[in-house]
Amino acid sequence: MSWSGRITGVGILLVGLSVGYIYLFGEDNKPVASSFDDTLTYSVTRLDFEAFVTETGDVASASNREVRCEVEARGAPGTTIIKIVEEGTMVETGDFIVMFDSSALENDETAQRIVVANNRANLIQAESQLANAERTLVEFEKGLFQQEVTLIESEVFVAQESVERSLAKLLHSQRLSAKGFTSIEQLHGDQFQHEKAKRDLTAASLKLNVYREFTKDRLTGEYNASIKQKTAHLAAAQSTLELSTNRLADIQEQIIKCKVLAPSNGQVVYANDERKGVVIEEGAIIRDNQVVVRLPDIKNMEVAVRINESHVNRIQPGQIARIELDADPDHPLDGKVRQVAAYPFPLRWHGAPLEYDTKVTVINPPSTLRPGLRAKVKIYFESQTDVLQVPLASIMEHEESHYCLVRTDTGWDTR
């Protein structure tokens, strides 16, 4: 008889039998038994069945208190760490954690203090100028105007007196000239003096009217315009001083933020990120708002794992998990799936598999558990009790049927 051989695999089982791993087909395309006696066999058993997904992840706290760099870079790549507590240190609220370089800010503070002093001097000068402008207006309205009016009225009064005196003299000269006691030249001179006196009176009266009706309004307008100008200068000086003072306060606040204190109790964990090349250490340059230290709650721990897209539909919140720490594989921990991300991580390169962030809560975490430890997590998504089980390699699919080779006392049978 001629034989042709083929090895395949997909799984089924039978009870109480030994199943072979070699599948042979005869000329009628039906499976037949082989005469090999050294074939690897497996005793079919009935056991509890558990299906799980295994992924690795990092231990972290589910309630991290992040400490960020709040010092503004101000045109620089970042701020330099000059002192930081050792990683793993237990701190309490208010304890020192990290010190950033504040030398540039201190130089800015000195320069800004000078700016504030100059702006304050400008404000004082603007206030003085405004007060003088307001006093000038009051002085004009309540004193200088009336004083000038009185002086011009005096000029009008003197001019009127001159007109009357020159008129009396002219009349006297005319009477003398009619009797031949004075010369024609004297009479003409008295006439000229009288005309001049009348013109002086007219000029003085016109001057008084102009000052009352026009000059007063012009000067009042100029004084009011000066007051408005000085008021605008004062407002500008106030705004400039306010801005420079706020700038100084901001610099001083930044200097204070260079010394970072613990916002809560916890254990110091550096926010290192190998994938981004971030290493927290003295001398490292930290960007504004970058996480420097985390203070995890070691009583509320979890493992962050990445689930491949081929398994993500099997994972649901609430499923149990088994956690094996690389640092202590002999003492596995119990866990439960807390969260499965709705969207995958961004692709790290073209063609990379999609991965979904999954959080597995550690149930009753031991005191020795620390953030950053690597762990292998088994997430169980299906289980059955007391079911028949054989290796997948012992199952052969042929013409929509599945077969195993079973060793009997007389040889091999196909089932």
GROMACS .gro file of C-alpha atoms in nm, residues 323-332 368 374:
model
   12
  323ILE     CA    1   0.006   3.985   3.789
  324GLU     CA    2   0.362   3.851   3.804
  325LEU     CA    3   0.632   4.101   3.894
  326ASP     CA    4   0.968   4.061   3.725
  327ALA     CA    5   1.126   4.148   4.060
  328ASP     CA    6   0.923   3.883   4.248
  329PRO     CA    7   0.775   3.623   4.007
  330ASP     CA    8   0.717   3.369   4.286
  331HIS     CA    9   0.447   3.579   4.451
  332PRO     CA   10   0.180   3.668   4.191
  368THR     CA   11   0.689   4.640   4.881
  374ARG     CA   12   0.786   4.566   3.526
   0.00000   0.00000   0.00000
